[in-house]
Coordinates of C-alpha atoms and ligand atoms in Angstrom, one line a residue:
M1484 CA 117.6 77.7 62.9
K1485 CA 116.5 81.0 64.4
V1486 CA 114.0 81.5 67.2
F1487 CA 111.7 84.6 67.2
K1488 CA 109.6 85.7 70.1
F1489 CA 106.6 88.0 69.8
G1490 CA 105.1 89.4 73.0
G1491 CA 101.5 90.4 73.7
A1492 CA 101.9 94.0 72.5
S1493 CA 103.2 92.9 69.1
V1494 CA 100.0 90.9 68.4
N1495 CA 97.4 93.1 70.2
S1496 CA 95.3 94.0 67.1
A1497 CA 94.8 92.9 63.5
D1498 CA 97.3 95.5 62.3
A1499 CA 99.8 94.3 64.8
V1500 CA 99.4 90.7 63.6
R1501 CA 99.9 91.9 60.0
N1502 CA 103.1 93.7 61.0
M1503 CA 104.3 90.6 62.9
A1504 CA 103.6 88.4 59.9
Q1505 CA 105.5 90.7 57.6
I1506 CA 108.5 90.5 59.9
V1507 CA 108.3 86.7 59.8
Q1508 CA 107.9 86.6 56.1
K1509 CA 111.0 88.8 55.6
H1510 CA 113.1 86.4 57.6
L1511 CA 112.1 83.1 56.1
E1512 CA 115.1 80.9 55.2
T1513 CA 115.8 77.4 54.1
E1514 CA 115.6 76.2 57.7
P1515 CA 112.3 76.7 59.5
L1516 CA 111.9 79.7 61.7
V1517 CA 110.7 78.9 65.2
V1518 CA 108.1 81.5 66.3
V1519 CA 107.0 81.8 69.9
V1520 CA 104.0 84.0 70.6
S1521 CA 102.4 85.3 73.8
A1522 CA 98.7 85.9 74.4
M1523 CA 97.3 88.9 72.5
G1524 CA 97.5 92.3 74.3
K1525 CA 96.4 92.1 77.9
T1526 CA 94.6 88.8 77.5
T1527 CA 96.6 87.1 80.3
N1528 CA 95.4 89.8 82.8
L1529 CA 91.8 89.2 81.7
L1530 CA 92.1 85.4 81.9
E1531 CA 93.4 85.7 85.5
K1532 CA 90.1 87.2 86.4
L1533 CA 88.3 84.2 84.8
V1534 CA 90.0 81.6 87.1
P1535 CA 87.2 80.1 89.1
G1536 CA 86.8 82.0 92.4
S1537 CA 88.5 85.2 91.1
S1538 CA 85.5 87.3 90.2
D1539 CA 81.7 87.3 90.9
S1540 CA 79.6 85.6 88.3
S1541 CA 78.3 88.7 86.5
T1542 CA 81.8 90.1 86.1
M1543 CA 82.9 86.6 84.8
H1544 CA 80.2 86.6 82.3
E1545 CA 81.2 90.0 81.0
L1546 CA 84.9 89.2 80.9
R1547 CA 84.2 85.9 79.1
Q1548 CA 82.3 87.9 76.4
Q1549 CA 85.2 90.4 76.2
L1550 CA 87.6 87.5 75.6
E1551 CA 85.4 86.2 72.9
D1552 CA 84.8 89.5 71.1
Y1553 CA 88.4 90.5 71.2
H1554 CA 89.7 87.4 69.5
R1555 CA 86.8 87.0 67.1
N1556 CA 87.2 90.6 65.9
I1557 CA 90.9 90.3 65.3
A1558 CA 90.4 87.0 63.4
S1559 CA 87.6 88.4 61.2
E1560 CA 89.6 91.6 60.5
L1561 CA 92.5 89.5 59.3
M1562 CA 90.5 86.8 57.5
S1563 CA 87.0 88.1 56.8
G1564 CA 84.5 85.5 55.8
D1565 CA 86.7 82.6 57.0
N1566 CA 84.5 80.3 59.0
K1567 CA 87.1 77.8 59.8
I1568 CA 89.1 80.1 62.1
Q1569 CA 85.8 81.2 63.8
E1570 CA 85.0 77.5 64.4
K1571 CA 88.5 76.9 65.9
I1572 CA 87.9 79.9 68.2
T1573 CA 84.5 78.4 69.2
A1574 CA 86.2 75.1 70.0
L1575 CA 88.8 76.8 72.2
L1576 CA 86.2 78.9 74.0
S1577 CA 84.0 76.0 74.7
Q1578 CA 87.0 74.1 76.1
I1579 CA 87.5 77.0 78.5
D1580 CA 83.8 76.9 79.5
I1581 CA 83.6 73.2 80.0
M1582 CA 86.8 73.2 82.0
S1583 CA 85.9 76.2 84.1
A1584 CA 82.7 74.5 85.1
Q1585 CA 84.6 71.4 86.2
L1586 CA 87.4 73.1 88.2
K1587 CA 86.8 73.4 91.9
P1588 CA 87.5 76.9 93.1
A1589 CA 89.2 75.8 96.3
V1590 CA 92.2 77.8 97.7
D1591 CA 94.5 74.8 97.5
N1592 CA 93.6 74.3 93.8
Y1593 CA 94.2 77.8 92.8
N1594 CA 97.5 77.5 91.1
Y1595 CA 96.4 74.4 89.2
N1596 CA 93.1 76.1 88.1
Y1597 CA 95.1 79.2 87.1
D1598 CA 97.3 77.3 84.6
Q1599 CA 94.4 75.4 83.1
V1600 CA 92.5 78.6 82.4
V1601 CA 95.2 81.2 81.7
S1602 CA 97.0 79.0 79.2
F1603 CA 94.2 79.6 76.7
G1604 CA 95.5 83.1 75.9
E1605 CA 98.4 81.6 74.1
L1606 CA 96.3 78.9 72.6
L1607 CA 93.9 81.4 71.1
S1608 CA 96.7 83.8 69.8
T1609 CA 98.7 81.0 68.1
T1610 CA 95.6 79.4 66.6
I1611 CA 94.6 82.7 65.0
I1612 CA 98.1 83.5 63.8
A1613 CA 98.9 80.0 62.4
H1614 CA 95.7 80.3 60.4
Y1615 CA 96.6 83.7 59.2
L1616 CA 100.2 82.7 58.1
D1617 CA 98.5 79.9 56.2
H1618 CA 96.3 82.5 54.5
L1619 CA 99.5 84.4 53.4
G1620 CA 100.8 81.2 51.9
I1621 CA 103.4 80.6 54.6
R1622 CA 103.8 76.9 55.4
A1623 CA 103.4 77.1 59.2
Q1624 CA 103.0 74.3 61.6
W1625 CA 101.2 74.9 64.9
I1626 CA 102.8 73.0 67.8
D1627 CA 101.3 72.5 71.2
A1628 CA 103.9 73.7 73.6
R1629 CA 102.2 71.6 76.3
Q1630 CA 103.6 68.6 74.6
V1631 CA 107.2 69.8 74.1
I1632 CA 108.0 72.1 77.1
I1633 CA 107.8 69.4 79.8
T1634 CA 107.7 70.6 83.4
D1635 CA 107.1 69.4 86.9
D1636 CA 103.7 70.1 88.5
H1637 CA 104.8 73.3 90.2
Y1638 CA 101.8 75.2 88.8
R1639 CA 102.3 78.8 87.9
E1640 CA 106.1 78.4 88.0
G1641 CA 106.7 75.1 86.2
H1642 CA 110.3 73.8 86.4
V1643 CA 111.6 72.5 83.1
D1644 CA 112.5 68.8 82.8
W1645 CA 115.3 69.4 80.4
M1646 CA 115.8 65.8 79.4
A1647 CA 112.1 65.2 78.6
T1648 CA 111.9 68.6 76.8
Q1649 CA 115.0 67.9 74.8
K1650 CA 113.6 64.6 73.7
A1651 CA 110.2 66.0 72.8
I1652 CA 111.7 68.9 70.8
H1653 CA 114.0 66.6 68.9
S1654 CA 111.2 64.4 67.6
L1655 CA 109.5 67.6 66.4
R1656 CA 112.6 68.6 64.5
Q1657 CA 112.8 65.3 62.5
S1658 CA 109.1 65.3 61.5
N1659 CA 109.1 68.8 60.0
N1660 CA 111.2 69.2 56.9
Q1661 CA 108.6 70.9 54.6
V1662 CA 107.7 73.5 57.1
Q1663 CA 108.8 77.2 56.9
V1664 CA 107.6 78.3 60.3
I1665 CA 107.1 76.3 63.5
L1666 CA 104.7 78.3 65.5
T1667 CA 104.2 77.7 69.2
Q1668 CA 103.0 79.3 72.4
G1669 CA 105.2 81.0 74.9
F1670 CA 104.6 80.8 78.7
I1671 CA 102.9 77.4 78.7
G1672 CA 104.1 73.8 79.2
G1673 CA 102.8 70.5 80.3
T1674 CA 103.6 67.8 82.9
S1675 CA 104.5 64.3 81.9
Q1676 CA 100.9 63.5 83.0
H1677 CA 99.6 66.0 80.4
F1678 CA 98.4 68.6 82.8
T1679 CA 98.9 72.2 81.6
T1680 CA 101.5 74.3 83.5
T1681 CA 102.8 77.9 83.0
L1682 CA 106.3 79.2 83.5
G1683 CA 105.5 82.4 85.4
R1684 CA 104.2 85.7 84.2
E1685 CA 106.0 87.1 81.2
G1686 CA 107.5 83.7 80.7
S1687 CA 107.4 83.6 76.9
D1688 CA 111.0 84.9 76.7
Y1689 CA 112.0 81.9 78.7
S1690 CA 110.0 79.6 76.4
A1691 CA 112.0 81.0 73.4
A1692 CA 115.3 80.4 75.3
I1693 CA 114.3 76.8 76.1
L1694 CA 113.5 76.0 72.5
A1695 CA 116.7 77.7 71.3
Y1696 CA 118.7 75.7 73.8
C1697 CA 117.2 72.4 72.8
L1698 CA 117.4 73.1 69.1
D1699 CA 121.0 74.5 69.2
A1700 CA 119.5 77.6 67.5
E1701 CA 121.7 80.1 65.7
S1702 CA 120.0 83.0 67.6
V1703 CA 117.0 84.2 69.5
T1704 CA 115.3 87.5 68.7
I1705 CA 112.8 89.1 71.0
W1706 CA 110.6 91.6 69.1
K1707 CA 109.5 94.4 71.5
D1708 CA 108.0 97.9 71.5
V1709 CA 111.3 99.5 72.5
P1710 CA 114.3 100.0 70.2
G1711 CA 116.4 97.6 72.2
F1712 CA 117.9 97.2 75.6
L1713 CA 117.7 100.7 77.2
N1714 CA 119.8 101.8 80.1
A1715 CA 116.6 102.6 82.1
D1716 CA 112.9 102.0 81.8
P1717 CA 111.6 105.0 79.8
K1718 CA 108.6 105.1 82.3
F1719 CA 111.0 106.3 85.0
F1720 CA 113.7 108.1 83.0
A1721 CA 113.6 110.7 80.3
D1722 CA 116.9 110.4 78.5
T1723 CA 117.4 106.7 77.9
V1724 CA 120.4 105.4 76.0
K1725 CA 120.2 102.2 73.9
I1726 CA 122.9 99.7 74.8
S1727 CA 124.0 97.9 71.6
Q1728 CA 126.0 95.1 73.2
I1729 CA 125.5 93.5 76.6
P1730 CA 127.6 90.7 78.0
Y1731 CA 125.6 87.7 79.2
N1732 CA 126.7 88.1 82.8
E1733 CA 125.6 91.8 82.7
A1734 CA 122.2 90.7 81.4
I1735 CA 121.8 88.2 84.2
E1736 CA 122.8 90.8 86.8
L1737 CA 120.3 93.3 85.4
A1738 CA 117.5 90.8 85.3
Y1739 CA 118.3 89.9 88.9
Y1740 CA 118.1 93.5 90.0
G1741 CA 114.7 93.7 88.3
A1742 CA 115.2 95.1 84.8
S1743 CA 112.0 94.1 83.1
V1744 CA 113.2 94.0 79.5
I1745 CA 113.7 90.2 79.6
H1746 CA 112.4 87.5 81.8
P1747 CA 115.2 86.6 84.4
K1748 CA 115.3 82.9 83.5
T1749 CA 116.0 83.6 79.8
V1750 CA 119.7 84.2 79.8
K1751 CA 121.0 81.1 81.4
P1752 CA 120.0 78.5 78.7
I1753 CA 121.2 80.7 75.8
Q1754 CA 124.5 81.6 77.6
N1755 CA 125.1 77.9 78.3
K1756 CA 125.1 77.3 74.5
N1757 CA 126.6 80.6 73.6
I1758 CA 123.5 81.6 71.5
P1759 CA 123.2 85.3 70.9
L1760 CA 120.0 87.1 72.0
Y1761 CA 118.8 90.0 70.0
I1762 CA 116.2 92.6 71.2
R1763 CA 114.7 94.5 68.3
S1764 CA 111.7 96.7 67.8
F1765 CA 108.7 95.5 65.9
I1766 CA 107.8 99.1 65.3
T1767 CA 111.1 99.8 63.5
P1768 CA 112.0 96.3 62.4
D1769 CA 114.8 97.4 60.1
D1770 CA 116.8 98.9 63.0
E1771 CA 119.5 96.9 64.6
G1772 CA 118.4 96.7 68.2
S1773 CA 120.6 95.3 70.9
S1774 CA 122.5 92.1 71.3
I1775 CA 123.3 90.0 74.4
G1776 CA 126.2 87.7 73.9
D1777 CA 129.7 86.7 74.8
Y1778 CA 131.0 90.2 75.0
K1779 CA 133.6 91.6 77.4
T1780 CA 132.0 95.0 78.1
L1781 CA 128.9 97.0 77.6
V1782 CA 128.8 99.1 74.4
P1783 CA 128.4 102.0 75.1
E1784 CA 129.7 102.1 78.7
T1785 CA 127.1 104.1 80.5
P1786 CA 125.3 104.0 83.9
L1787 CA 122.4 101.6 83.9
Y1788 CA 119.3 102.2 86.2
I1789 CA 116.8 99.8 87.6
F1790 CA 113.8 101.2 89.5
K1791 CA 111.6 99.1 91.7
N1792 CA 108.6 100.8 93.2
N1793 CA 106.2 99.6 95.9
Q1794 CA 109.0 98.4 98.2
I1795 CA 108.8 97.8 101.9
L1796 CA 111.8 98.0 104.2
L1797 CA 111.4 95.7 107.2
S1798 CA 113.7 95.9 110.2
I1799 CA 113.8 92.8 112.4
L1800 CA 115.1 93.2 115.9
P1801 CA 115.5 90.5 118.6
R1802 CA 113.3 91.1 121.6
D1803 CA 116.0 90.5 124.2
Y1804 CA 118.9 92.5 122.8
S1805 CA 120.7 89.3 121.7
F1806 CA 122.8 89.6 118.5
I1807 CA 121.3 88.9 115.1
A1808 CA 123.4 85.9 114.3
E1809 CA 123.2 82.8 112.2
D1810 CA 120.5 81.1 114.3
N1811 CA 118.1 84.1 114.0
L1812 CA 118.9 84.5 110.3
Q1813 CA 118.1 80.9 109.7
V1814 CA 114.7 81.4 111.2
I1815 CA 114.1 84.6 109.2
F1816 CA 115.1 83.0 105.9
G1817 CA 113.0 79.9 106.7
L1818 CA 110.0 82.2 107.1
L1819 CA 110.7 84.1 103.9
N1820 CA 111.0 80.9 102.0
E1821 CA 107.8 79.5 103.4
V1822 CA 105.8 82.7 102.7
G1823 CA 107.4 82.9 99.2
I1824 CA 109.1 86.3 99.5
R1825 CA 112.2 87.2 97.7
V1826 CA 114.7 89.6 99.3
N1827 CA 115.7 92.5 97.0
L1828 CA 118.3 93.9 99.4
M1829 CA 119.5 93.1 102.9
Q1830 CA 121.7 94.6 105.6
N1831 CA 122.5 93.6 109.1
S1832 CA 123.9 95.2 112.3
A1833 CA 124.4 93.8 115.7
L1834 CA 120.9 94.3 116.8
S1835 CA 118.8 94.5 113.6
F1836 CA 118.4 92.9 110.3
S1837 CA 116.8 94.9 107.5
I1838 CA 115.3 93.5 104.3
C1839 CA 113.8 95.3 101.3
V1840 CA 111.1 93.3 99.6
D1841 CA 108.2 93.8 97.2
N1842 CA 105.1 95.0 99.1
N1843 CA 102.9 92.1 98.0
P1844 CA 99.8 92.7 100.3
Q1845 CA 98.8 89.0 100.6
R1846 CA 102.2 87.8 101.6
I1847 CA 103.7 90.7 103.6
G1848 CA 100.8 90.6 106.1
I1849 CA 101.5 86.9 106.8
L1850 CA 105.2 87.5 107.0
I1851 CA 105.0 90.4 109.5
E1852 CA 102.5 88.5 111.6
R1853 CA 104.8 85.5 111.8
L1854 CA 107.9 87.5 112.4
K1855 CA 106.2 89.5 115.2
S1856 CA 105.7 86.3 117.2
L1857 CA 109.5 86.0 117.5
F1858 CA 111.0 89.5 117.0
R1859 CA 110.2 93.2 117.1
V1860 CA 109.4 94.4 113.6
R1861 CA 109.5 97.9 112.2
Y1862 CA 108.7 98.9 108.6
N1863 CA 108.5 101.7 106.1
E1864 CA 106.3 101.4 103.0
N1865 CA 106.0 103.2 99.7
L1866 CA 109.7 103.1 98.9
Q1867 CA 111.7 102.9 95.8
L1868 CA 114.7 100.7 95.4
V1869 CA 117.1 102.1 92.9
T1870 CA 120.0 100.1 91.5
I1871 CA 122.7 101.9 89.5
R1872 CA 125.3 99.9 87.7
Y1873 CA 128.5 101.9 86.8
Y1874 CA 127.5 104.8 89.0
N1875 CA 129.2 108.1 89.6
Q1876 CA 128.4 110.6 92.3
Q1877 CA 126.7 112.9 89.8
V1878 CA 124.2 110.3 88.6
I1879 CA 123.5 109.3 92.2
D1880 CA 122.7 112.9 93.2
S1881 CA 120.4 113.4 90.3
I1882 CA 118.5 110.2 91.1
V1883 CA 118.2 110.9 94.8
A1884 CA 117.1 114.5 94.0
G1885 CA 117.0 115.6 97.7
R1886 CA 115.0 112.6 98.9
P1887 CA 116.1 111.1 102.2
I1888 CA 118.1 107.8 101.8
L1889 CA 116.8 105.1 104.1
L1890 CA 119.5 102.6 103.2
E1891 CA 122.5 102.6 100.9
Q1892 CA 124.8 99.9 99.7
R1893 CA 127.8 100.3 97.4
S1894 CA 130.1 97.9 95.7
R1895 CA 132.7 98.7 93.0
S1896 CA 130.2 98.4 90.2
T1897 CA 126.8 98.8 91.8
E1898 CA 125.0 101.4 94.0
Q1899 CA 121.7 100.5 95.6
L1900 CA 119.5 103.1 97.4
I1901 CA 116.2 102.9 99.2
V1902 CA 114.3 106.2 99.0
P1903 CA 110.7 107.3 99.3
C1904 CA 108.7 107.0 96.0
R1905 CA 108.4 110.2 94.2
Ligands
LIG2125 N1 101.1 86.0 78.3 C1 101.9 85.8 79.4 C2 101.9 87.0 80.3 O1 101.4 88.0 79.9 C3 103.3 85.4 79.1 C4 104.1 86.5 78.4 O2 103.6 87.5 77.9 O3 105.4 86.4 78.3 O4 102.5 87.0 81.4
MG2126 MG1 102.0 89.1 77.9

C-alpha cells in the first residue's frame, strides 16, 4: 500500500484537481492507494480569519462568501450540472455557519475554536475530490480523518495517540477491499471525545506519515510544486541543486533547522518503520524527484542552505554581574517554555546568554517584559539566521556578502550565522 499526499497548491483550481486525479489514476494498483489532501490553495489562511473574534463582522461576511464561491466554482468547473456535490458543499458550509454562531469568541477558547473552524478546509477539499474521482469511475472511499487520527486535546497542535490511531486505522483497512483509493484529509484529527483537532500548520505531511506508519505502507509520496528536495529555498537562492537521495537523519536535521520542504514531524514515523519518502513534482509528475530513506550519504554531496528571516537576537545579562549559570538558565528556559518560544540558536558567555528566536510579535513582547523583571535585556531585530550544512569558506563568504556577522557557530558539518536581513 502506498500513501500519496497532495498539498494546497496541487488542488488550488479545477485544472489542478484534474492534474492531481490523473496522477492518482496512473498509480492505481491492486492494493488501494491512500490519498491525503490538504485544503485547496490558501483556504486555511482564509479560514483562520473566520475563527470567531478574528475579524470584524463585515469582513467575516465577505470572507465567508469568498470561501463559498471558491469551492462552488471549482466543483462546478469539474462537474458541471452535478447538484449532488453542490448540496454536499451547502451542507458543509451550513455546518460552519451553525458552529461559528455557537462558538464563544473568548481568548481562552481560541485554540479550540480555531480547530473547529479551520478543519473545514480539508473537509471541503476532500469532499469535492472524492466526488470527482467517483465521476471518473475511480472507486474512492472518503474517510473522516477525525475518526482515525486520534489525538489529545492540545488544540492546534494535537499529539497523536498512537495506540488509538493504530486501532482505528486497522479497522478501516479490513472493511475496504473493493476500494481503489482511500481518500482522507491531512492536518486534522479528533479526540477520543470526538472533538476536532489539528496537527499544526502544514501538518498534512505528518498526517501522511502517521497513516503510512500505521498501515506499514510501502512508501509515502509528497507531490509538490518543486522538482524535489532542493539544497535551498528557491525564494532565497538562485542556483539550487536537486538532492536525489537524503538520509533520514539528514532530513530530520534539515527540518529541525527550518527547511520548509517537509513538516518537521514527518520523518520520525516513517524512519521508525524504514518507509521511504519520495518528494515529486505534480507539475512534471514523470520526473523522479527526491527520496528520503535509509541512505548513508547525500547524493549529490553539496552544501545545503536554510534561511530563516525575521529573527531577533536577545542578549540576557544578569543585573548584578553574577555568572550566567544553571540557576539563571533554568529560569530563562522556564520562561521560554511558558511563553511558547522555541530557541533557534543559543550561545553563552560568563556574563550574558544570547538566543536567536522567531520574532513573533505577540509572544516576544511578553517574553521581553518578563525577562526584564529579572535581567537586563538587549536585542537586535530584523535578522536572518543562515544554516549551512557541509559548508566551505567560499560558500560562507558568498552568503555573508559583506554583511556584519552578529553571531557565528561552527561544528564539523554545520555553520550557523546571524546577519542583518538583506
Ligand atoms: N491546510 C493546512 C495548512 O495550510 C495543512 C497543510 O496544508 O498541510 O496549514
Ligand atoms: Mg496548506
